[in-house]
Amino acid sequence: MTYKITNKCISCDLCLPVCPTGAITVIDGQRLINSSVCNGCTDTIYTVPQCVAGCPSCDGCVKDHKDYWECWFDTYKKCVSKLNNNNDNYWERWFNCYSQKYSEQLEKKRQQVA
């Protein structure tokens, strides 16, 4: 979910340096959030969007509510792209890791019994 800067923005520019994606720009003195760059801080270490957290006016930066179906399809596309990315050998890597850990535990049990 992306965010937008409202008319309640006081132009303090506290949001500019804290945005981890650099989605906030100033054009002709007006602060704007590029919706194609903004990810709502979901893929970062932050638990809340930093533009909202740093805004002293509290309503200067709010969620950009899209149409329900537009949001649904955006979420769907993100899920499908994550499923298609580099999952070719996931189960093979999981099995190799699990079987190695399991064999190590079995060896420890054998040593304890002996």
PDB file of N, CA and C in Angstrom:
ATOM      1  N   MET A   1       0.854  -1.173   0.000  1.00  0.00           N
ATOM      2  CA  MET A   1       0.000   0.000   0.000  1.00  0.00           C
ATOM      3  C   MET A   1       0.892   1.225   0.000  1.00  0.00           C
ATOM      4  N   THR A   2       0.633   2.096  -0.917  1.00  0.00           N
ATOM      5  CA  THR A   2       1.431   3.313  -1.003  1.00  0.00           C
ATOM      6  C   THR A   2       0.816   4.418  -0.151  1.00  0.00           C
ATOM      7  N   TYR A   3       1.555   5.472   0.001  1.00  0.00           N
ATOM      8  CA  TYR A   3       1.126   6.611   0.800  1.00  0.00           C
ATOM      9  C   TYR A   3       1.126   7.868  -0.059  1.00  0.00           C
ATOM     10  N   LYS A   4       0.421   8.887   0.405  1.00  0.00           N
ATOM     11  CA  LYS A   4       0.400  10.163  -0.306  1.00  0.00           C
ATOM     12  C   LYS A   4       0.527  11.289   0.706  1.00  0.00           C
ATOM     13  N   ILE A   5       1.028  12.406   0.244  1.00  0.00           N
ATOM     14  CA  ILE A   5       1.179  13.587   1.094  1.00  0.00           C
ATOM     15  C   ILE A   5      -0.033  14.478   0.860  1.00  0.00           C
ATOM     16  N   THR A   6      -0.678  14.869   1.942  1.00  0.00           N
ATOM     17  CA  THR A   6      -1.921  15.639   1.859  1.00  0.00           C
ATOM     18  C   THR A   6      -1.643  17.142   1.933  1.00  0.00           C
ATOM     19  N   ASN A   7      -2.717  17.907   1.891  1.00  0.00           N
ATOM     20  CA  ASN A   7      -2.589  19.354   2.000  1.00  0.00           C
ATOM     21  C   ASN A   7      -2.310  19.788   3.442  1.00  0.00           C
ATOM     22  N   LYS A   8      -2.276  18.856   4.381  1.00  0.00           N
ATOM     23  CA  LYS A   8      -1.942  19.175   5.768  1.00  0.00           C
ATOM     24  C   LYS A   8      -0.441  19.139   6.011  1.00  0.00           C
ATOM     25  N   CYS A   9       0.319  18.873   4.957  1.00  0.00           N
ATOM     26  CA  CYS A   9       1.784  18.871   5.044  1.00  0.00           C
ATOM     27  C   CYS A   9       2.259  20.289   5.373  1.00  0.00           C
ATOM     28  N   ILE A  10       3.182  20.392   6.337  1.00  0.00           N
ATOM     29  CA  ILE A  10       3.690  21.706   6.741  1.00  0.00           C
ATOM     30  C   ILE A  10       5.055  22.002   6.116  1.00  0.00           C
ATOM     31  N   SER A  11       5.469  21.207   5.170  1.00  0.00           N
ATOM     32  CA  SER A  11       6.719  21.397   4.427  1.00  0.00           C
ATOM     33  C   SER A  11       7.955  21.423   5.318  1.00  0.00           C
ATOM     34  N   CYS A  12       7.981  20.567   6.312  1.00  0.00           N
ATOM     35  CA  CYS A  12       9.129  20.532   7.224  1.00  0.00           C
ATOM     36  C   CYS A  12      10.276  19.696   6.671  1.00  0.00           C
ATOM     37  N   ASP A  13       9.985  18.871   5.678  1.00  0.00           N
ATOM     38  CA  ASP A  13      10.972  18.005   5.016  1.00  0.00           C
ATOM     39  C   ASP A  13      11.571  16.938   5.929  1.00  0.00           C
ATOM     40  N   LEU A  14      10.912  16.606   7.033  1.00  0.00           N
ATOM     41  CA  LEU A  14      11.413  15.538   7.890  1.00  0.00           C
ATOM     42  C   LEU A  14      11.221  14.156   7.251  1.00  0.00           C
ATOM     43  N   CYS A  15      10.291  14.074   6.324  1.00  0.00           N
ATOM     44  CA  CYS A  15      10.020  12.794   5.673  1.00  0.00           C
ATOM     45  C   CYS A  15      11.060  12.448   4.608  1.00  0.00           C
ATOM     46  N   LEU A  16      11.683  13.444   4.026  1.00  0.00           N
ATOM     47  CA  LEU A  16      12.623  13.207   2.920  1.00  0.00           C
ATOM     48  C   LEU A  16      13.793  12.294   3.295  1.00  0.00           C
ATOM     49  N   PRO A  17      14.538  12.574   4.366  1.00  0.00           N
ATOM     50  CA  PRO A  17      15.703  11.727   4.649  1.00  0.00           C
ATOM     51  C   PRO A  17      15.350  10.370   5.259  1.00  0.00           C
ATOM     52  N   VAL A  18      14.147  10.211   5.804  1.00  0.00           N
ATOM     53  CA  VAL A  18      13.828   8.950   6.460  1.00  0.00           C
ATOM     54  C   VAL A  18      13.185   7.923   5.539  1.00  0.00           C
ATOM     55  N   CYS A  19      12.799   8.303   4.344  1.00  0.00           N
ATOM     56  CA  CYS A  19      12.172   7.372   3.406  1.00  0.00           C
ATOM     57  C   CYS A  19      13.232   6.392   2.897  1.00  0.00           C
ATOM     58  N   PRO A  20      13.093   5.082   3.204  1.00  0.00           N
ATOM     59  CA  PRO A  20      14.130   4.125   2.800  1.00  0.00           C
ATOM     60  C   PRO A  20      14.187   3.869   1.296  1.00  0.00           C
ATOM     61  N   THR A  21      13.121   4.159   0.579  1.00  0.00           N
ATOM     62  CA  THR A  21      13.123   3.923  -0.864  1.00  0.00           C
ATOM     63  C   THR A  21      13.387   5.188  -1.670  1.00  0.00           C
ATOM     64  N   GLY A  22      13.411   6.335  -1.019  1.00  0.00           N
ATOM     65  CA  GLY A  22      13.624   7.596  -1.719  1.00  0.00           C
ATOM     66  C   GLY A  22      12.447   7.982  -2.600  1.00  0.00           C
ATOM     67  N   ALA A  23      11.247   7.590  -2.193  1.00  0.00           N
ATOM     68  CA  ALA A  23      10.053   7.831  -3.001  1.00  0.00           C
ATOM     69  C   ALA A  23       9.534   9.261  -2.896  1.00  0.00           C
ATOM     70  N   ILE A  24       9.988  10.006  -1.897  1.00  0.00           N
ATOM     71  CA  ILE A  24       9.475  11.357  -1.677  1.00  0.00           C
ATOM     72  C   ILE A  24      10.364  12.367  -2.398  1.00  0.00           C
ATOM     73  N   THR A  25       9.741  13.205  -3.197  1.00  0.00           N
ATOM     74  CA  THR A  25      10.468  14.239  -3.930  1.00  0.00           C
ATOM     75  C   THR A  25       9.777  15.583  -3.722  1.00  0.00           C
ATOM     76  N   VAL A  26      10.513  16.642  -4.007  1.00  0.00           N
ATOM     77  CA  VAL A  26       9.963  17.990  -3.935  1.00  0.00           C
ATOM     78  C   VAL A  26       9.959  18.556  -5.352  1.00  0.00           C
ATOM     79  N   ILE A  27       8.762  18.883  -5.832  1.00  0.00           N
ATOM     80  CA  ILE A  27       8.616  19.466  -7.165  1.00  0.00           C
ATOM     81  C   ILE A  27       7.839  20.766  -7.028  1.00  0.00           C
ATOM     82  N   ASP A  28       8.476  21.854  -7.408  1.00  0.00           N
ATOM     83  CA  ASP A  28       7.881  23.198  -7.296  1.00  0.00           C
ATOM     84  C   ASP A  28       7.380  23.495  -5.879  1.00  0.00           C
ATOM     85  N   GLY A  29       8.163  23.079  -4.885  1.00  0.00           N
ATOM     86  CA  GLY A  29       7.820  23.348  -3.499  1.00  0.00           C
ATOM     87  C   GLY A  29       6.773  22.411  -2.913  1.00  0.00           C
ATOM     88  N   GLN A  30       6.280  21.474  -3.694  1.00  0.00           N
ATOM     89  CA  GLN A  30       5.268  20.522  -3.211  1.00  0.00           C
ATOM     90  C   GLN A  30       5.902  19.145  -3.043  1.00  0.00           C
ATOM     91  N   ARG A  31       5.643  18.506  -1.911  1.00  0.00           N
ATOM     92  CA  ARG A  31       6.178  17.184  -1.633  1.00  0.00           C
ATOM     93  C   ARG A  31       5.254  16.137  -2.254  1.00  0.00           C
ATOM     94  N   LEU A  32       5.851  15.196  -2.976  1.00  0.00           N
ATOM     95  CA  LEU A  32       5.084  14.153  -3.641  1.00  0.00           C
ATOM     96  C   LEU A  32       5.718  12.794  -3.369  1.00  0.00           C
ATOM     97  N   ILE A  33       4.881  11.763  -3.304  1.00  0.00           N
ATOM     98  CA  ILE A  33       5.371  10.404  -3.138  1.00  0.00           C
ATOM     99  C   ILE A  33       5.143   9.661  -4.446  1.00  0.00           C
ATOM    100  N   ASN A  34       6.203   9.127  -4.993  1.00  0.00           N
ATOM    101  CA  ASN A  34       6.126   8.356  -6.227  1.00  0.00           C
ATOM    102  C   ASN A  34       5.540   6.981  -5.883  1.00  0.00           C
ATOM    103  N   SER A  35       4.320   6.712  -6.331  1.00  0.00           N
ATOM    104  CA  SER A  35       3.633   5.481  -5.971  1.00  0.00           C
ATOM    105  C   SER A  35       4.284   4.243  -6.565  1.00  0.00           C
ATOM    106  N   SER A  36       5.055   4.392  -7.620  1.00  0.00           N
ATOM    107  CA  SER A  36       5.730   3.232  -8.194  1.00  0.00           C
ATOM    108  C   SER A  36       6.992   2.868  -7.409  1.00  0.00           C
ATOM    109  N   VAL A  37       7.492   3.789  -6.601  1.00  0.00           N
ATOM    110  CA  VAL A  37       8.686   3.535  -5.792  1.00  0.00           C
ATOM    111  C   VAL A  37       8.313   3.210  -4.343  1.00  0.00           C
ATOM    112  N   CYS A  38       7.249   3.830  -3.837  1.00  0.00           N
ATOM    113  CA  CYS A  38       6.829   3.634  -2.445  1.00  0.00           C
ATOM    114  C   CYS A  38       6.303   2.213  -2.247  1.00  0.00           C
ATOM    115  N   ASN A  39       6.803   1.550  -1.215  1.00  0.00           N
ATOM    116  CA  ASN A  39       6.307   0.221  -0.881  1.00  0.00           C
ATOM    117  C   ASN A  39       5.698   0.184   0.516  1.00  0.00           C
ATOM    118  N   GLY A  40       5.466   1.345   1.100  1.00  0.00           N
ATOM    119  CA  GLY A  40       4.882   1.416   2.437  1.00  0.00           C
ATOM    120  C   GLY A  40       5.798   0.859   3.508  1.00  0.00           C
ATOM    121  N   CYS A  41       7.082   0.810   3.217  1.00  0.00           N
ATOM    122  CA  CYS A  41       8.102   0.269   4.128  1.00  0.00           C
ATOM    123  C   CYS A  41       7.863  -1.195   4.464  1.00  0.00           C
ATOM    124  N   THR A  42       7.201  -1.929   3.570  1.00  0.00           N
ATOM    125  CA  THR A  42       6.915  -3.342   3.851  1.00  0.00           C
ATOM    126  C   THR A  42       8.124  -4.237   3.662  1.00  0.00           C
ATOM    127  N   ASP A  43       9.029  -3.892   2.776  1.00  0.00           N
ATOM    128  CA  ASP A  43      10.207  -4.719   2.526  1.00  0.00           C
ATOM    129  C   ASP A  43      11.438  -4.157   3.226  1.00  0.00           C
ATOM    130  N   THR A  44      11.227  -3.498   4.347  1.00  0.00           N
ATOM    131  CA  THR A  44      12.338  -2.889   5.076  1.00  0.00           C
ATOM    132  C   THR A  44      12.317  -3.380   6.517  1.00  0.00           C
ATOM    133  N   ILE A  45      13.226  -2.887   7.312  1.00  0.00           N
ATOM    134  CA  ILE A  45      13.298  -3.286   8.714  1.00  0.00           C
ATOM    135  C   ILE A  45      12.278  -2.556   9.581  1.00  0.00           C
ATOM    136  N   TYR A  46      11.597  -1.585   9.021  1.00  0.00           N
ATOM    137  CA  TYR A  46      10.684  -0.761   9.796  1.00  0.00           C
ATOM    138  C   TYR A  46       9.311  -1.417   9.911  1.00  0.00           C
ATOM    139  N   THR A  47       8.655  -1.212  11.038  1.00  0.00           N
ATOM    140  CA  THR A  47       7.319  -1.774  11.249  1.00  0.00           C
ATOM    141  C   THR A  47       6.214  -0.808  10.857  1.00  0.00           C
ATOM    142  N   VAL A  48       6.555   0.461  10.736  1.00  0.00           N
ATOM    143  CA  VAL A  48       5.591   1.467  10.297  1.00  0.00           C
ATOM    144  C   VAL A  48       6.239   2.298   9.194  1.00  0.00           C
ATOM    145  N   PRO A  49       5.434   2.843   8.292  1.00  0.00           N
ATOM    146  CA  PRO A  49       6.000   3.702   7.249  1.00  0.00           C
ATOM    147  C   PRO A  49       6.704   4.899   7.868  1.00  0.00           C
ATOM    148  N   GLN A  50       7.907   5.147   7.434  1.00  0.00           N
ATOM    149  CA  GLN A  50       8.724   6.192   8.039  1.00  0.00           C
ATOM    150  C   GLN A  50       8.232   7.595   7.743  1.00  0.00           C
ATOM    151  N   CYS A  51       7.535   7.790   6.636  1.00  0.00           N
ATOM    152  CA  CYS A  51       6.984   9.118   6.353  1.00  0.00           C
ATOM    153  C   CYS A  51       5.896   9.454   7.369  1.00  0.00           C
ATOM    154  N   VAL A  52       5.119   8.448   7.760  1.00  0.00           N
ATOM    155  CA  VAL A  52       4.062   8.648   8.761  1.00  0.00           C
ATOM    156  C   VAL A  52       4.678   8.844  10.141  1.00  0.00           C
ATOM    157  N   ALA A  53       5.679   8.024  10.458  1.00  0.00           N
ATOM    158  CA  ALA A  53       6.312   8.095  11.781  1.00  0.00           C
ATOM    159  C   ALA A  53       7.021   9.427  12.009  1.00  0.00           C
ATOM    160  N   GLY A  54       7.597   9.991  10.958  1.00  0.00           N
ATOM    161  CA  GLY A  54       8.347  11.225  11.119  1.00  0.00           C
ATOM    162  C   GLY A  54       7.541  12.490  10.910  1.00  0.00           C
ATOM    163  N   CYS A  55       6.281  12.364  10.536  1.00  0.00           N
ATOM    164  CA  CYS A  55       5.468  13.545  10.218  1.00  0.00           C
ATOM    165  C   CYS A  55       4.939  14.210  11.489  1.00  0.00           C
ATOM    166  N   PRO A  56       5.327  15.467  11.751  1.00  0.00           N
ATOM    167  CA  PRO A  56       4.851  16.145  12.957  1.00  0.00           C
ATOM    168  C   PRO A  56       3.392  16.594  12.871  1.00  0.00           C
ATOM    169  N   SER A  57       2.839  16.677  11.665  1.00  0.00           N
ATOM    170  CA  SER A  57       1.447  17.132  11.547  1.00  0.00           C
ATOM    171  C   SER A  57       0.449  15.986  11.675  1.00  0.00           C
ATOM    172  N   CYS A  58       0.929  14.767  11.754  1.00  0.00           N
ATOM    173  CA  CYS A  58       0.130  13.552  11.938  1.00  0.00           C
ATOM    174  C   CYS A  58      -0.756  13.204  10.737  1.00  0.00           C
ATOM    175  N   ASP A  59      -1.239  14.148   9.985  1.00  0.00           N
ATOM    176  CA  ASP A  59      -2.069  13.849   8.824  1.00  0.00           C
ATOM    177  C   ASP A  59      -1.425  14.322   7.525  1.00  0.00           C
ATOM    178  N   GLY A  60      -0.172  14.650   7.562  1.00  0.00           N
ATOM    179  CA  GLY A  60       0.504  15.115   6.370  1.00  0.00           C
ATOM    180  C   GLY A  60       0.810  13.990   5.396  1.00  0.00           C
ATOM    181  N   CYS A  61       0.891  12.780   5.905  1.00  0.00           N
ATOM    182  CA  CYS A  61       1.184  11.613   5.080  1.00  0.00           C
ATOM    183  C   CYS A  61       0.211  10.507   5.470  1.00  0.00           C
ATOM    184  N   VAL A  62      -0.621  10.085   4.524  1.00  0.00           N
ATOM    185  CA  VAL A  62      -1.657   9.084   4.814  1.00  0.00           C
ATOM    186  C   VAL A  62      -1.652   8.011   3.738  1.00  0.00           C
ATOM    187  N   LYS A  63      -2.332   6.892   4.022  1.00  0.00           N
ATOM    188  CA  LYS A  63      -2.461   5.817   3.048  1.00  0.00           C
ATOM    189  C   LYS A  63      -3.216   6.309   1.829  1.00  0.00           C
ATOM    190  N   ASP A  64      -2.755   5.878   0.682  1.00  0.00           N
ATOM    191  CA  ASP A  64      -3.434   6.199  -0.575  1.00  0.00           C
ATOM    192  C   ASP A  64      -4.396   5.051  -0.861  1.00  0.00           C
ATOM    193  N   HIS A  65      -5.667   5.269  -0.563  1.00  0.00           N
ATOM    194  CA  HIS A  65      -6.660   4.218  -0.739  1.00  0.00           C
ATOM    195  C   HIS A  65      -7.048   4.110  -2.204  1.00  0.00           C
ATOM    196  N   LYS A  66      -6.716   2.968  -2.776  1.00  0.00           N
ATOM    197  CA  LYS A  66      -7.063   2.710  -4.162  1.00  0.00           C
ATOM    198  C   LYS A  66      -8.401   1.981  -4.207  1.00  0.00           C
ATOM    199  N   ASP A  67      -8.826   1.742  -5.380  1.00  0.00           N
ATOM    200  CA  ASP A  67      -9.999   0.913  -5.606  1.00  0.00           C
ATOM    201  C   ASP A  67      -9.728  -0.491  -5.054  1.00  0.00           C
ATOM    202  N   TYR A  68     -10.730  -1.150  -4.498  1.00  0.00           N
ATOM    203  CA  TYR A  68     -10.566  -2.477  -3.893  1.00  0.00           C
ATOM    204  C   TYR A  68      -9.922  -3.457  -4.860  1.00  0.00           C
ATOM    205  N   TRP A  69     -10.432  -3.536  -6.073  1.00  0.00           N
ATOM    206  CA  TRP A  69      -9.929  -4.522  -7.029  1.00  0.00           C
ATOM    207  C   TRP A  69      -8.516  -4.184  -7.490  1.00  0.00           C
ATOM    208  N   GLU A  70      -8.205  -2.913  -7.551  1.00  0.00           N
ATOM    209  CA  GLU A  70      -6.846  -2.533  -7.912  1.00  0.00           C
ATOM    210  C   GLU A  70      -5.871  -3.025  -6.847  1.00  0.00           C
ATOM    211  N   CYS A  71      -6.231  -2.866  -5.583  1.00  0.00           N
ATOM    212  CA  CYS A  71      -5.397  -3.362  -4.486  1.00  0.00           C
ATOM    213  C   CYS A  71      -5.295  -4.888  -4.528  1.00  0.00           C
ATOM    214  N   TRP A  72      -6.429  -5.528  -4.802  1.00  0.00           N
ATOM    215  CA  TRP A  72      -6.448  -6.989  -4.837  1.00  0.00           C
ATOM    216  C   TRP A  72      -5.510  -7.504  -5.915  1.00  0.00           C
ATOM    217  N   PHE A  73      -5.590  -6.922  -7.110  1.00  0.00           N
ATOM    218  CA  PHE A  73      -4.735  -7.370  -8.202  1.00  0.00           C
ATOM    219  C   PHE A  73      -3.273  -7.040  -7.946  1.00  0.00           C
ATOM    220  N   ASP A  74      -2.987  -5.918  -7.301  1.00  0.00           N
ATOM    221  CA  ASP A  74      -1.603  -5.595  -6.946  1.00  0.00           C
ATOM    222  C   ASP A  74      -1.039  -6.646  -5.997  1.00  0.00           C
ATOM    223  N   THR A  75      -1.821  -7.019  -4.990  1.00  0.00           N
ATOM    224  CA  THR A  75      -1.400  -8.041  -4.040  1.00  0.00           C
ATOM    225  C   THR A  75      -1.215  -9.385  -4.739  1.00  0.00           C
ATOM    226  N   TYR A  76      -2.143  -9.723  -5.604  1.00  0.00           N
ATOM    227  CA  TYR A  76      -2.069 -10.965  -6.358  1.00  0.00           C
ATOM    228  C   TYR A  76      -0.792 -11.015  -7.204  1.00  0.00           C
ATOM    229  N   LYS A  77      -0.495  -9.933  -7.901  1.00  0.00           N
ATOM    230  CA  LYS A  77       0.694  -9.884  -8.748  1.00  0.00           C
ATOM    231  C   LYS A  77       1.966 -10.031  -7.917  1.00  0.00           C
ATOM    232  N   LYS A  78       1.996  -9.391  -6.736  1.00  0.00           N
ATOM    233  CA  LYS A  78       3.170  -9.513  -5.870  1.00  0.00           C
ATOM    234  C   LYS A  78       3.352 -10.950  -5.398  1.00  0.00           C
ATOM    235  N   CYS A  79       2.256 -11.603  -5.020  1.00  0.00           N
ATOM    236  CA  CYS A  79       2.330 -12.993  -4.559  1.00  0.00           C
ATOM    237  C   CYS A  79       2.802 -13.919  -5.672  1.00  0.00           C
ATOM    238  N   VAL A  80       2.258 -13.753  -6.855  1.00  0.00           N
ATOM    239  CA  VAL A  80       2.654 -14.594  -7.991  1.00  0.00           C
ATOM    240  C   VAL A  80       4.126 -14.377  -8.330  1.00  0.00           C
ATOM    241  N   SER A  81       4.581 -13.133  -8.314  1.00  0.00           N
ATOM    242  CA  SER A  81       5.986 -12.875  -8.638  1.00  0.00           C
ATOM    243  C   SER A  81       6.912 -13.472  -7.584  1.00  0.00           C
ATOM    244  N   LYS A  82       6.511 -13.444  -6.319  1.00  0.00           N
ATOM    245  CA  LYS A  82       7.332 -14.062  -5.277  1.00  0.00           C
ATOM    246  C   LYS A  82       7.373 -15.575  -5.445  1.00  0.00           C
ATOM    247  N   LEU A  83       6.256 -16.168  -5.850  1.00  0.00           N
ATOM    248  CA  LEU A  83       6.230 -17.611  -6.063  1.00  0.00           C
ATOM    249  C   LEU A  83       7.092 -18.024  -7.255  1.00  0.00           C
ATOM    250  N   ASN A  84       7.188 -17.172  -8.241  1.00  0.00           N
ATOM    251  CA  ASN A  84       7.956 -17.485  -9.440  1.00  0.00           C
ATOM    252  C   ASN A  84       9.447 -17.210  -9.303  1.00  0.00           C
ATOM    253  N   ASN A  85       9.849 -16.502  -8.277  1.00  0.00           N
ATOM    254  CA  ASN A  85      11.255 -16.109  -8.118  1.00  0.00           C
ATOM    255  C   ASN A  85      12.065 -17.164  -7.389  1.00  0.00           C
ATOM    256  N   ASN A  86      13.047 -17.709  -8.062  1.00  0.00           N
ATOM    257  CA  ASN A  86      14.087 -18.552  -7.456  1.00  0.00           C
ATOM    258  C   ASN A  86      13.567 -19.656  -6.544  1.00  0.00           C
ATOM    259  N   ASN A  87      12.462 -20.261  -6.863  1.00  0.00           N
ATOM    260  CA  ASN A  87      11.963 -21.362  -6.055  1.00  0.00           C
ATOM    261  C   ASN A  87      12.242 -22.710  -6.709  1.00  0.00           C
ATOM    262  N   ASP A  88      13.073 -22.714  -7.745  1.00  0.00           N
ATOM    263  CA  ASP A  88      13.340 -23.942  -8.472  1.00  0.00           C
ATOM    264  C   ASP A  88      13.962 -25.009  -7.580  1.00  0.00           C
ATOM    265  N   ASN A  89      14.903 -24.620  -6.766  1.00  0.00           N
ATOM    266  CA  ASN A  89      15.598 -25.612  -5.947  1.00  0.00           C
ATOM    267  C   ASN A  89      15.291 -25.459  -4.450  1.00  0.00           C
ATOM    268  N   TYR A  90      14.189 -24.833  -4.114  1.00  0.00           N
ATOM    269  CA  TYR A  90      13.861 -24.612  -2.701  1.00  0.00           C
ATOM    270  C   TYR A  90      13.756 -25.932  -1.948  1.00  0.00           C
ATOM    271  N   TRP A  91      12.966 -26.856  -2.483  1.00  0.00           N
ATOM    272  CA  TRP A  91      12.734 -28.112  -1.770  1.00  0.00           C
ATOM    273  C   TRP A  91      13.991 -28.964  -1.721  1.00  0.00           C
ATOM    274  N   GLU A  92      14.794 -28.888  -2.739  1.00  0.00           N
ATOM    275  CA  GLU A  92      16.053 -29.633  -2.730  1.00  0.00           C
ATOM    276  C   GLU A  92      16.978 -29.090  -1.640  1.00  0.00           C
ATOM    277  N   ARG A  93      17.082 -27.763  -1.545  1.00  0.00           N
ATOM    278  CA  ARG A  93      17.902 -27.154  -0.489  1.00  0.00           C
ATOM    279  C   ARG A  93      17.338 -27.474   0.888  1.00  0.00           C
ATOM    280  N   TRP A  94      16.003 -27.437   1.018  1.00  0.00           N
ATOM    281  CA  TRP A  94      15.376 -27.748   2.300  1.00  0.00           C
ATOM    282  C   TRP A  94      15.668 -29.186   2.695  1.00  0.00           C
ATOM    283  N   PHE A  95      15.510 -30.131   1.760  1.00  0.00           N
ATOM    284  CA  PHE A  95      15.750 -31.542   2.053  1.00  0.00           C
ATOM    285  C   PHE A  95      17.197 -31.774   2.445  1.00  0.00           C
ATOM    286  N   ASN A  96      18.133 -31.172   1.713  1.00  0.00           N
ATOM    287  CA  ASN A  96      19.547 -31.348   2.023  1.00  0.00           C
ATOM    288  C   ASN A  96      19.880 -30.816   3.410  1.00  0.00           C
ATOM    289  N   CYS A  97      19.355 -29.656   3.741  1.00  0.00           N
ATOM    290  CA  CYS A  97      19.602 -29.066   5.059  1.00  0.00           C
ATOM    291  C   CYS A  97      18.966 -29.919   6.160  1.00  0.00           C
ATOM    292  N   TYR A  98      17.710 -30.302   5.951  1.00  0.00           N
ATOM    293  CA  TYR A  98      16.986 -31.080   6.956  1.00  0.00           C
ATOM    294  C   TYR A  98      17.633 -32.441   7.163  1.00  0.00           C
ATOM    295  N   SER A  99      17.981 -33.123   6.086  1.00  0.00           N
ATOM    296  CA  SER A  99      18.564 -34.453   6.223  1.00  0.00           C
ATOM    297  C   SER A  99      19.928 -34.375   6.896  1.00  0.00           C
ATOM    298  N   GLN A 100      20.689 -33.321   6.627  1.00  0.00           N
ATOM    299  CA  GLN A 100      21.984 -33.159   7.278  1.00  0.00           C
ATOM    300  C   GLN A 100      21.800 -32.944   8.784  1.00  0.00           C
ATOM    301  N   LYS A 101      20.865 -32.062   9.159  1.00  0.00           N
ATOM    302  CA  LYS A 101      20.613 -31.802  10.584  1.00  0.00           C
ATOM    303  C   LYS A 101      20.097 -33.066  11.278  1.00  0.00           C
ATOM    304  N   TYR A 102      19.228 -33.799  10.583  1.00  0.00           N
ATOM    305  CA  TYR A 102      18.649 -35.010  11.154  1.00  0.00           C
ATOM    306  C   TYR A 102      19.729 -36.077  11.370  1.00  0.00           C
ATOM    307  N   SER A 103      20.627 -36.215  10.405  1.00  0.00           N
ATOM    308  CA  SER A 103      21.694 -37.208  10.556  1.00  0.00           C
ATOM    309  C   SER A 103      22.660 -36.807  11.676  1.00  0.00           C
ATOM    310  N   GLU A 104      22.893 -35.505  11.854  1.00  0.00           N
ATOM    311  CA  GLU A 104      23.736 -35.046  12.957  1.00  0.00           C
ATOM    312  C   GLU A 104      23.101 -35.370  14.301  1.00  0.00           C
ATOM    313  N   GLN A 105      21.791 -35.178  14.404  1.00  0.00           N
ATOM    314  CA  GLN A 105      21.093 -35.497  15.651  1.00  0.00           C
ATOM    315  C   GLN A 105      21.114 -36.992  15.923  1.00  0.00           C
ATOM    316  N   LEU A 106      20.932 -37.809  14.901  1.00  0.00           N
ATOM    317  CA  LEU A 106      20.999 -39.263  15.075  1.00  0.00           C
ATOM    318  C   LEU A 106      22.378 -39.689  15.543  1.00  0.00           C
ATOM    319  N   GLU A 107      23.414 -39.093  14.991  1.00  0.00           N
ATOM    320  CA  GLU A 107      24.782 -39.431  15.387  1.00  0.00           C
ATOM    321  C   GLU A 107      25.025 -39.067  16.853  1.00  0.00           C
ATOM    322  N   LYS A 108      24.510 -37.921  17.298  1.00  0.00           N
ATOM    323  CA  LYS A 108      24.643 -37.518  18.702  1.00  0.00           C
ATOM    324  C   LYS A 108      23.934 -38.507  19.622  1.00  0.00           C
ATOM    325  N   LYS A 109      22.732 -38.956  19.213  1.00  0.00           N
ATOM    326  CA  LYS A 109      21.978 -39.930  20.022  1.00  0.00           C
ATOM    327  C   LYS A 109      22.746 -41.241  20.119  1.00  0.00           C
ATOM    328  N   ARG A 110      23.345 -41.678  19.011  1.00  0.00           N
ATOM    329  CA  ARG A 110      24.118 -42.922  19.016  1.00  0.00           C
ATOM    330  C   ARG A 110      25.309 -42.806  19.947  1.00  0.00           C
ATOM    331  N   GLN A 111      25.969 -41.648  19.956  1.00  0.00           N
ATOM    332  CA  GLN A 111      27.127 -41.447  20.817  1.00  0.00           C
ATOM    333  C   GLN A 111      26.713 -41.412  22.283  1.00  0.00           C
ATOM    334  N   GLN A 112      25.526 -40.868  22.573  1.00  0.00           N
ATOM    335  CA  GLN A 112      25.049 -40.815  23.957  1.00  0.00           C
ATOM    336  C   GLN A 112      24.685 -42.200  24.456  1.00  0.00           C
ATOM    337  N   VAL A 113      24.131 -43.047  23.600  1.00  0.00           N
ATOM    338  CA  VAL A 113      23.729 -44.400  23.976  1.00  0.00           C
ATOM    339  C   VAL A 113      24.949 -45.281  24.154  1.00  0.00           C
ATOM    340  N   ALA A 114      25.975 -45.089  23.355  1.00  0.00           N
ATOM    341  CA  ALA A 114      27.169 -45.949  23.397  1.00  0.00           C
ATOM    342  C   ALA A 114      28.066 -45.645  24.541  1.00  0.00           C
TER     343      ALA A 114
END
